[in-house]
Amino acid sequence: MGPQHDSSPPPGPDPALSGLPGPAGKIAESYAFGGPVLDLGALLWDGACLPVAPVRVPLAMLNRHGLVAGATGTGKTKTLQLIAEQLSAQGVPVFLADVKGDVSGISVPGTDSDQVRRRAAEVGQDWSPAGCPAEFYALGGLGTGIPLRATVTDFGPLLLAKVLGLNATQEQSLGLVFHYADAKGLELTDLKDLRAVTAFLTSDAGREELRTVGGLSAQTAGVILRALTVFEQEGAGPFFGEPAFDSGELLRTAPDGRGLVSVLELPAVQDRPKLFSTFLMWLLADLFHSLPEVGDVSKPKLVFFFDEAHLLFRDASKAFLESVAQTVRLIRSKGVGVFFVTQTPKDVPADVLGQLGNRVQHALRAFTPDDAKALKATVKTFPVSAYDLEEALTSLGTGEAAITVLSERGAPTPVALTRLRAPRSLMGPADPQALDRAVRESPLYERYAQAVDRESAYEKLTGGGGGAKEEAPAPAPASPPPKGKEEPSLLEQVVSSGVFTSLARSVGTQLGREITRSIFGTARRRR
């Protein structure tokens, strides 16, 4: 299935635009791009919808990031669906987080109705039903989807500290635990591995091991261990382990050339918002340090929609926020576009918001003084407008938005109040049985469905066999060695292990023996 519009350069100014009332003609001309575009809707002016004045975004500018914002019930999810299905049609893979469980319908052709036909006529859309090729994932296999897991080592200390709610000191101490495990070849595959290493480092032998790199107080270790216990009791254990998900799977296209839409089903973990928002950031960070630099491209390699973005930034440390801002700033050159989805722009830190060149702002409500303050702050984030935005943003209907995008020259377009097109796919959840069947028939299901528990840090430190799931005990004091034969220390045993020897042989120096880590401290995996 090809693009749904004619992307050939226009022969000149459209005479129909010059006849539009007031500044509407100039606004409309700012959205008359010559290259491939995504059609968002039709211009609204003075209460009227103008189908001769389409509002579009250049395909090449979708890796310049964006924001979709608005109050609950204003149409943010349908906007994601509209953009995602057009990206797919143009051969661009898409990642969507489905928090409420109503995005799975993107894989199913939409249903014709009077409401859909009326909307299509208002915006000049030639509507026909069409679904997108889709893959469905679930965190740790909780819910319907291909299980999506990461090892603790891959996840890294900074993201894990965020999801555990650790303060700056505790975050640094957790980083020390990761540093030690990296250097000594102790694989942190799941949470019991991390508990075992943390407990060991507060033992007599562990304190001696850390003498040259800094200490770990028993009090801080206790905080980390308690946080890990609570985290597991909340059901987070299945998210960490193997086989670890390869984020490169998100870059695939269907046999017919359309981009694959990867939908992460999150309804089963709605009560753990900090976990799924941080896990989304891990996916983005993993993509960042695994993809090559490509610079400016004619179309993105992937567009990543980060839903419920405010959860990511809430109570985050300064180091974490700086890492998010740096990742967003640099990942553009990898060909990846990121759209943050939240209620108001103030939910996104200024350093990140300033990098979001494409904006779709749905209606805001001003029922309280705080709402009114948020409304004024939102208006200040837009370019100078021919509209009274403070009034317009409170009067927009469902499926309408104030839009500004980056032109093909990289300059922001004037704000355009827009009535958005209707998605061509099903605006609601797919049939559960069909969804389950699609998951089990996926070529990825065999690769990721079954969890694997191989020998890692827990087994090495406790002598437990593979597959053990019980709580990792603190290392017991060693028995005195027989006279005349000195028992090798734990450090000597680890250093002489096959995994550590192989790693040391490949790089040779203490610095090299530590796993290379990215901006977030996530481990750089070999592809």
Coordinates of C-alpha atoms in Angstrom, one line a residue:
M1 CA 0.0 0.0 0.0
G2 CA 1.5 3.3 -1.0
P3 CA 1.1 6.9 0.2
Q4 CA -2.4 8.2 0.4
H5 CA -1.7 11.5 -1.4
D6 CA 0.1 13.0 -4.4
S7 CA 3.5 14.1 -3.2
S8 CA 4.6 15.7 -6.5
P9 CA 5.6 19.4 -6.3
P10 CA 2.7 21.8 -6.9
P11 CA 2.9 23.8 -10.1
G12 CA 2.5 27.1 -8.2
P13 CA 0.3 28.8 -5.6
D14 CA -3.1 27.3 -5.4
P15 CA -5.7 29.9 -6.5
A16 CA -8.2 28.5 -4.0
L17 CA -5.9 29.5 -1.2
S18 CA -5.6 33.1 -2.3
G19 CA -9.4 33.4 -1.9
L20 CA -9.5 32.4 1.7
P21 CA -10.6 34.9 4.3
G22 CA -8.2 37.1 6.3
P23 CA -4.8 35.5 7.2
A24 CA -6.2 32.0 6.5
G25 CA -4.7 32.0 3.0
K26 CA -1.2 32.8 4.2
I27 CA -1.5 30.1 6.9
A28 CA -2.6 27.6 4.4
E29 CA 0.2 28.4 2.0
S30 CA 2.7 27.7 4.8
Y31 CA 1.5 24.0 4.8
A32 CA 1.6 23.6 1.0
F33 CA 4.8 21.5 0.9
G34 CA 6.3 20.0 -2.2
G35 CA 7.8 16.7 -0.9
P36 CA 6.2 13.7 0.8
V37 CA 3.9 14.6 3.6
L38 CA 1.4 13.3 6.2
D39 CA -2.1 14.8 6.0
L40 CA -3.3 15.9 9.4
G41 CA -6.5 17.7 8.6
A42 CA -8.1 20.9 7.3
L43 CA -7.7 24.5 8.5
L44 CA -10.2 26.0 10.8
W45 CA -10.8 29.8 10.5
D46 CA -13.5 31.9 12.1
G47 CA -15.4 28.7 13.1
A48 CA -15.5 27.2 9.6
C49 CA -13.6 24.2 8.3
L50 CA -11.8 24.8 5.0
P51 CA -11.2 21.5 3.1
V52 CA -9.3 23.4 0.4
A53 CA -6.6 24.2 3.0
P54 CA -5.0 21.0 4.1
V55 CA -2.7 21.0 7.1
R56 CA 0.3 18.7 6.6
V57 CA 3.7 17.8 8.1
P58 CA 6.7 17.0 5.9
L59 CA 7.7 13.3 6.2
A60 CA 11.4 14.3 6.4
M61 CA 10.7 16.5 9.5
L62 CA 9.3 13.6 11.5
N63 CA 12.7 12.9 13.0
R64 CA 12.8 16.4 14.5
H65 CA 10.5 15.1 17.3
G66 CA 7.1 16.3 18.4
L67 CA 4.6 16.8 21.1
V68 CA 0.9 15.7 21.2
A69 CA -0.8 17.3 24.2
G70 CA -4.3 17.9 25.4
A71 CA -6.8 17.2 28.2
T72 CA -8.3 13.7 28.6
G73 CA -10.9 12.9 26.0
T74 CA -9.8 15.5 23.4
G75 CA -8.5 13.0 20.8
K76 CA -4.8 12.4 21.5
T77 CA -5.0 8.7 21.0
K78 CA -6.8 9.1 17.6
T79 CA -4.1 11.6 16.6
L80 CA -1.4 9.0 17.3
Q81 CA -3.3 6.5 15.3
L82 CA -3.8 8.9 12.3
I83 CA -0.1 9.7 12.2
A84 CA 1.1 6.1 12.8
E85 CA -1.0 4.6 10.0
Q86 CA 0.2 7.2 7.5
L87 CA 3.8 6.6 8.5
S88 CA 3.3 2.9 8.0
A89 CA 1.9 3.5 4.6
Q90 CA 5.0 5.4 3.7
G91 CA 7.3 2.6 4.8
V92 CA 8.3 4.0 8.2
P93 CA 8.2 1.7 11.2
V94 CA 6.3 3.0 14.3
F95 CA 6.4 2.2 18.0
L96 CA 3.3 3.0 20.1
A97 CA 2.7 2.5 23.8
D98 CA -0.9 1.3 24.4
V99 CA -1.6 2.3 27.9
K100 CA -5.4 2.1 27.9
G101 CA -5.7 -0.9 25.6
D102 CA -7.5 0.9 22.8
V103 CA -4.7 1.2 20.1
S104 CA -4.7 -2.5 19.1
G105 CA -7.4 -1.7 16.5
I106 CA -4.7 -0.1 14.3
S107 CA -4.2 -3.6 12.9
V108 CA -7.8 -3.8 11.8
P109 CA -9.7 -1.9 9.0
G110 CA -11.9 0.8 10.4
T111 CA -15.7 0.7 10.5
D112 CA -17.7 3.0 8.2
S113 CA -20.3 5.2 9.9
D114 CA -22.2 8.4 9.5
Q115 CA -19.8 10.1 11.9
V116 CA -16.7 9.0 9.9
R117 CA -18.2 10.0 6.6
R118 CA -19.2 13.4 8.0
R119 CA -15.7 14.0 9.3
A120 CA -14.2 12.9 6.0
A121 CA -16.4 15.3 4.0
E122 CA -15.6 18.2 6.3
V123 CA -11.8 17.9 5.9
G124 CA -11.8 16.8 2.2
Q125 CA -10.6 13.2 3.0
D126 CA -11.1 10.3 0.7
W127 CA -11.7 7.8 3.5
S128 CA -11.6 4.1 3.1
P129 CA -11.0 1.4 5.8
A130 CA -7.4 0.0 6.1
G131 CA -5.5 -1.7 8.9
C132 CA -1.7 -1.7 9.4
P133 CA 0.8 -4.6 9.7
A134 CA 1.4 -4.8 13.5
E135 CA 3.3 -6.6 16.1
F136 CA 2.1 -6.7 19.7
Y137 CA 4.3 -6.8 22.8
A138 CA 3.8 -7.0 26.6
L139 CA 6.2 -6.2 29.3
G140 CA 7.5 -9.4 30.7
G141 CA 4.7 -11.2 29.0
L142 CA 2.1 -9.8 31.4
G143 CA -0.9 -9.3 29.2
T144 CA -1.3 -10.2 25.5
G145 CA 1.8 -9.8 23.5
I146 CA 5.3 -11.1 22.8
P147 CA 7.2 -10.9 26.1
L148 CA 9.5 -7.9 26.2
R149 CA 12.4 -8.2 28.7
A150 CA 15.7 -6.6 29.5
T151 CA 18.6 -7.9 31.6
V152 CA 19.4 -5.8 34.7
T153 CA 22.8 -5.1 33.1
D154 CA 21.2 -3.9 29.9
F155 CA 18.8 -1.7 31.8
G156 CA 21.6 0.0 33.7
P157 CA 21.9 1.8 37.1
L158 CA 20.4 5.2 36.2
L159 CA 17.2 3.9 34.8
L160 CA 16.8 1.3 37.6
A161 CA 17.4 4.0 40.2
K162 CA 14.6 6.0 38.7
V163 CA 12.2 3.2 38.7
L164 CA 13.2 2.2 42.3
G165 CA 12.8 5.8 43.6
L166 CA 16.3 6.1 44.9
N167 CA 17.9 9.4 45.8
A168 CA 21.1 10.7 44.4
T169 CA 23.4 9.1 47.0
Q170 CA 21.6 5.7 46.6
E171 CA 21.8 6.1 42.8
Q172 CA 25.5 6.5 43.0
S173 CA 25.8 3.5 45.2
L174 CA 23.8 1.4 42.8
G175 CA 26.1 2.5 40.1
L176 CA 29.0 1.2 42.2
V177 CA 27.3 -2.2 42.4
F178 CA 27.0 -2.3 38.6
H179 CA 30.6 -1.2 38.2
Y180 CA 31.8 -4.0 40.4
A181 CA 29.6 -6.6 38.6
D182 CA 30.8 -5.4 35.2
A183 CA 34.5 -5.5 36.2
K184 CA 34.3 -9.0 37.8
G185 CA 32.3 -10.7 35.1
L186 CA 29.2 -11.2 37.3
E187 CA 26.3 -11.1 34.9
L188 CA 23.3 -9.2 36.3
T189 CA 20.5 -11.0 34.4
D190 CA 17.6 -10.7 36.7
L191 CA 16.8 -9.0 40.1
K192 CA 18.1 -11.9 42.2
D193 CA 21.5 -11.4 40.6
L194 CA 21.5 -7.7 41.7
R195 CA 20.4 -8.6 45.2
A196 CA 23.2 -11.2 45.5
V197 CA 25.9 -8.8 44.4
T198 CA 24.6 -6.0 46.6
A199 CA 24.4 -8.3 49.6
F200 CA 27.9 -9.6 48.9
L201 CA 29.4 -6.1 48.8
T202 CA 28.3 -5.4 52.4
S203 CA 30.0 -8.6 53.6
D204 CA 33.5 -8.7 55.0
A205 CA 34.9 -10.1 51.7
G206 CA 32.9 -7.6 49.7
R207 CA 34.1 -4.6 51.6
E208 CA 37.7 -5.7 51.0
E209 CA 37.0 -6.0 47.3
L210 CA 35.6 -2.4 47.2
R211 CA 38.6 -0.9 49.0
T212 CA 40.1 0.6 45.9
V213 CA 36.9 2.0 44.3
G214 CA 34.9 3.2 47.2
G215 CA 32.6 1.7 49.9
L216 CA 29.0 0.7 50.1
S217 CA 27.4 1.4 53.5
A218 CA 25.2 -1.2 55.0
Q219 CA 22.4 1.3 55.4
T220 CA 22.4 2.3 51.7
A221 CA 22.6 -1.3 50.7
G222 CA 19.7 -2.1 52.9
V223 CA 17.7 0.7 51.2
I224 CA 18.5 -0.7 47.8
L225 CA 17.7 -4.3 48.8
R226 CA 14.4 -3.3 50.4
A227 CA 13.5 -1.3 47.2
L228 CA 14.3 -4.4 45.1
T229 CA 12.1 -6.6 47.3
V230 CA 9.1 -4.2 47.1
F231 CA 9.7 -3.9 43.3
E232 CA 9.5 -7.7 42.9
Q233 CA 6.5 -8.0 45.2
E234 CA 4.8 -5.5 42.9
G235 CA 5.3 -8.0 40.1
A236 CA 8.3 -6.5 38.3
G237 CA 10.4 -9.6 38.3
P238 CA 9.3 -10.9 34.9
F239 CA 10.4 -7.7 33.1
F240 CA 14.1 -8.6 33.9
G241 CA 15.7 -11.6 32.4
E242 CA 16.5 -13.4 29.2
P243 CA 16.0 -13.6 26.3
A244 CA 16.5 -9.9 26.2
F245 CA 14.6 -8.0 23.6
D246 CA 16.6 -6.7 20.6
S247 CA 15.3 -3.2 20.0
G248 CA 16.3 -3.6 16.4
E249 CA 13.1 -5.6 15.9
L250 CA 11.2 -2.3 16.0
L251 CA 12.8 -1.2 12.7
R252 CA 11.2 -3.9 10.5
T253 CA 8.9 -3.4 7.5
A254 CA 6.2 -5.8 6.2
P255 CA 6.8 -7.8 3.0
D256 CA 4.7 -5.2 1.1
G257 CA 7.0 -2.4 2.1
R258 CA 4.8 -0.8 4.8
G259 CA 6.3 0.0 8.1
L260 CA 5.6 -2.4 10.9
V261 CA 3.6 -0.8 13.8
S262 CA 4.9 -2.2 17.1
V263 CA 2.3 -1.8 19.8
L264 CA 3.4 -2.3 23.5
E265 CA 0.3 -3.4 25.3
L266 CA 0.3 -1.9 28.8
P267 CA -3.2 -2.3 30.3
A268 CA -1.9 -5.2 32.6
V269 CA 0.6 -2.9 34.2
Q270 CA -1.3 0.4 34.3
D271 CA -0.9 0.4 38.1
R272 CA 2.9 0.5 37.7
P273 CA 3.3 3.7 35.6
K274 CA 6.9 4.5 36.7
L275 CA 8.0 1.0 35.5
F276 CA 6.5 1.2 32.0
S277 CA 7.6 4.8 31.5
T278 CA 11.1 4.0 32.5
F279 CA 11.1 0.9 30.4
L280 CA 10.1 3.0 27.3
M281 CA 13.1 5.2 28.0
W282 CA 15.3 2.1 28.1
L283 CA 14.0 1.1 24.6
L284 CA 14.8 4.6 23.3
A285 CA 18.3 4.5 24.9
D286 CA 19.0 1.1 23.5
L287 CA 18.1 2.3 20.1
F288 CA 20.2 5.3 20.5
H289 CA 23.5 3.5 21.2
S290 CA 22.9 0.7 18.7
L291 CA 22.0 2.7 15.6
P292 CA 24.5 4.3 13.3
E293 CA 24.6 8.0 12.5
V294 CA 22.7 8.9 9.4
G295 CA 22.2 12.6 9.6
D296 CA 19.3 14.2 7.7
V297 CA 17.2 11.6 6.0
S298 CA 14.3 11.7 3.5
K299 CA 12.2 9.8 5.9
P300 CA 12.7 8.5 9.5
K301 CA 14.0 5.0 10.3
L302 CA 11.5 4.9 13.2
V303 CA 9.0 7.2 14.9
F304 CA 8.6 6.4 18.6
F305 CA 5.5 7.6 20.5
F306 CA 6.1 8.1 24.2
D307 CA 2.7 8.0 25.8
E308 CA 2.0 9.3 29.4
A309 CA 5.3 11.2 29.2
H310 CA 4.7 13.1 32.4
L311 CA 5.3 9.9 34.3
L312 CA 8.9 9.7 33.0
F313 CA 9.8 13.2 34.3
R314 CA 8.0 13.1 37.6
D315 CA 10.4 13.0 40.6
A316 CA 13.3 12.4 38.3
S317 CA 16.9 13.3 39.4
K318 CA 18.9 16.0 37.6
A319 CA 21.2 13.4 36.1
F320 CA 18.3 11.5 34.7
L321 CA 16.7 14.6 33.2
E322 CA 20.0 15.6 31.6
S323 CA 20.3 12.1 30.1
V324 CA 16.8 12.2 28.7
A325 CA 17.5 15.6 27.1
Q326 CA 20.8 14.4 25.6
T327 CA 19.3 11.2 24.2
V328 CA 16.4 13.2 22.6
R329 CA 18.9 15.7 21.2
L330 CA 21.2 13.2 19.7
I331 CA 18.9 10.4 18.5
R332 CA 17.6 12.6 15.7
S333 CA 20.9 12.0 13.9
K334 CA 20.2 8.3 14.1
G335 CA 17.0 8.8 12.0
V336 CA 14.6 8.3 15.0
G337 CA 11.8 10.7 15.7
V338 CA 10.3 10.9 19.2
F339 CA 6.8 12.2 20.0
F340 CA 6.0 12.8 23.6
V341 CA 2.3 12.5 24.5
T342 CA 1.0 14.2 27.6
Q343 CA -1.6 16.6 28.9
T344 CA 0.2 19.9 28.9
P345 CA 3.6 21.1 27.6
K346 CA 4.6 22.0 31.1
D347 CA 4.8 18.2 31.9
V348 CA 8.0 18.1 29.7
P349 CA 11.2 19.8 30.9
A350 CA 12.2 22.9 29.0
D351 CA 15.4 21.3 27.7
V352 CA 13.4 18.5 26.1
L353 CA 10.4 20.7 25.0
G354 CA 12.8 23.0 23.1
Q355 CA 13.7 20.1 20.9
L356 CA 10.2 19.2 19.8
G357 CA 9.7 20.9 16.5
N358 CA 6.2 19.5 15.6
R359 CA 3.3 20.3 17.9
V360 CA -0.3 19.0 18.0
Q361 CA -2.1 20.7 20.9
H362 CA -5.6 19.5 21.6
A363 CA -8.0 21.3 23.8
L364 CA -7.1 22.3 27.4
R365 CA -9.6 23.0 30.2
A366 CA -9.4 26.0 32.6
F367 CA -11.7 24.9 35.4
T368 CA -9.2 25.8 38.2
P369 CA -6.5 28.5 38.9
D370 CA -3.9 25.8 38.2
D371 CA -5.6 25.0 34.9
A372 CA -5.6 28.7 33.9
K373 CA -1.9 29.0 34.8
A374 CA -1.1 25.9 32.6
L375 CA -3.1 27.4 29.7
K376 CA -1.2 30.6 29.8
A377 CA 2.1 28.7 29.9
T378 CA 1.1 26.6 27.0
V379 CA 0.2 29.6 24.8
K380 CA 3.7 31.1 25.5
T381 CA 5.3 28.0 24.0
F382 CA 3.7 28.6 20.5
P383 CA 5.0 30.9 17.8
V384 CA 3.2 34.3 17.4
S385 CA -0.3 33.4 16.1
A386 CA -3.1 35.0 14.1
Y387 CA -5.5 33.3 16.5
D388 CA -6.3 34.2 20.1
L389 CA -4.8 30.9 21.3
E390 CA -5.8 31.4 24.9
E391 CA -9.5 31.4 23.9
A392 CA -9.1 28.9 21.0
L393 CA -7.4 26.2 23.1
T394 CA -10.4 26.1 25.5
S395 CA -13.0 26.0 22.7
L396 CA -11.5 23.3 20.4
G397 CA -13.8 20.3 19.9
T398 CA -12.8 16.6 20.1
G399 CA -10.5 15.8 17.2
E400 CA -9.4 19.4 16.7
A401 CA -6.0 20.9 17.6
A402 CA -3.7 23.8 17.2
I403 CA -0.8 22.7 15.0
T404 CA 2.6 24.0 14.2
V405 CA 5.3 21.9 12.4
L406 CA 8.7 22.4 10.9
S407 CA 8.7 23.3 7.2
E408 CA 11.0 21.6 4.7
R409 CA 13.5 24.4 5.4
G410 CA 13.3 23.6 9.2
A411 CA 11.4 26.8 10.1
P412 CA 8.3 26.6 12.2
T413 CA 5.0 27.1 10.4
P414 CA 2.3 29.5 11.6
V415 CA -0.1 28.0 14.1
A416 CA -3.1 26.4 12.3
L417 CA -6.2 25.4 14.1
T418 CA -7.1 22.1 12.5
R419 CA -9.9 19.7 12.3
L420 CA -8.1 16.4 12.1
R421 CA -8.8 13.5 9.7
A422 CA -10.4 10.3 10.8
P423 CA -8.1 7.3 11.2
R424 CA -8.6 4.5 8.6
S425 CA -8.0 1.8 11.1
L426 CA -10.4 0.6 13.9
M427 CA -10.8 3.3 16.5
G428 CA -10.9 0.9 19.4
P429 CA -9.4 -2.4 20.7
A430 CA -9.0 -5.4 18.4
D431 CA -10.9 -8.6 19.1
P432 CA -9.0 -10.3 22.0
Q433 CA -9.0 -13.7 20.3
A434 CA -7.7 -12.2 17.0
L435 CA -5.0 -10.3 19.0
D436 CA -3.9 -13.5 20.8
R437 CA -3.8 -15.4 17.5
A438 CA -1.7 -12.6 16.0
V439 CA 0.8 -12.8 18.8
R440 CA 1.2 -16.6 18.7
E441 CA 1.6 -16.6 14.9
S442 CA 4.3 -13.9 15.0
P443 CA 7.8 -15.1 13.9
L444 CA 9.2 -13.5 17.1
Y445 CA 7.1 -15.5 19.4
E446 CA 9.3 -18.6 19.5
R447 CA 12.4 -16.4 20.0
Y448 CA 11.0 -14.5 23.1
A449 CA 8.1 -16.4 24.6
Q450 CA 10.0 -18.7 26.9
A451 CA 12.1 -17.2 29.7
V452 CA 15.6 -18.5 30.2
D453 CA 17.5 -18.5 33.5
R454 CA 21.2 -19.4 32.9
E455 CA 24.1 -19.2 35.3
S456 CA 24.7 -15.6 36.4
A457 CA 25.8 -13.6 39.4
Y458 CA 23.4 -15.2 41.8
E459 CA 24.6 -18.7 41.0
K460 CA 28.3 -17.7 41.1
L461 CA 28.0 -16.0 44.5
T462 CA 25.8 -18.6 46.2
G463 CA 26.6 -21.8 44.4
G464 CA 22.9 -22.2 43.4
G465 CA 22.0 -24.1 40.3
G466 CA 20.5 -22.6 37.2
G467 CA 16.8 -21.9 37.4
A468 CA 16.8 -21.0 41.1
K469 CA 14.2 -18.4 41.9
E470 CA 14.4 -18.1 45.7
E471 CA 15.7 -15.1 47.6
A472 CA 19.5 -14.8 47.3
P473 CA 21.0 -15.2 50.7
A474 CA 23.9 -13.1 51.8
P475 CA 27.2 -14.9 51.2
A476 CA 28.1 -17.1 54.2
P477 CA 31.6 -16.9 55.8
A478 CA 34.0 -19.3 54.2
S479 CA 35.2 -22.3 56.2
P480 CA 38.9 -22.2 57.1
P481 CA 41.0 -23.9 54.4
P482 CA 42.9 -27.0 55.1
K483 CA 46.5 -26.4 56.3
G484 CA 49.0 -26.4 53.4
K485 CA 46.4 -25.5 50.8
E486 CA 45.0 -22.0 50.5
E487 CA 41.4 -21.8 49.3
P488 CA 41.1 -19.3 46.3
S489 CA 39.3 -16.1 47.2
L490 CA 36.0 -15.3 45.6
L491 CA 37.8 -12.6 43.5
E492 CA 40.3 -15.2 42.3
Q493 CA 37.4 -17.6 41.4
V494 CA 35.6 -14.9 39.4
V495 CA 38.7 -13.6 37.6
S496 CA 39.6 -17.2 36.6
S497 CA 36.0 -17.9 35.3
G498 CA 35.5 -18.5 31.6
V499 CA 33.3 -15.5 31.1
F500 CA 35.7 -13.1 32.8
T501 CA 38.8 -14.6 31.1
S502 CA 37.2 -14.3 27.7
L503 CA 36.2 -10.7 28.4
A504 CA 39.6 -9.7 29.7
R505 CA 41.4 -11.4 26.8
S506 CA 39.3 -9.3 24.3
V507 CA 40.1 -5.9 25.8
G508 CA 43.1 -6.3 28.0
T509 CA 42.8 -3.3 30.4
Q510 CA 40.7 -2.7 33.5
L511 CA 38.8 0.1 31.7
G512 CA 38.1 -2.2 28.8
R513 CA 36.9 -5.0 31.0
E514 CA 34.0 -2.9 32.1
I515 CA 31.0 -3.1 29.8
T516 CA 30.7 0.0 27.6
R517 CA 27.7 2.0 28.8
S518 CA 25.6 4.7 27.1
I519 CA 24.3 8.0 28.3
F520 CA 21.9 6.2 30.7
G521 CA 24.4 3.7 31.9
T522 CA 22.7 1.0 29.9
A523 CA 25.0 -1.7 28.6
R524 CA 26.0 -1.6 25.0
R525 CA 25.0 -5.0 23.6
R526 CA 26.6 -6.6 20.6
R527 CA 24.1 -7.0 17.7

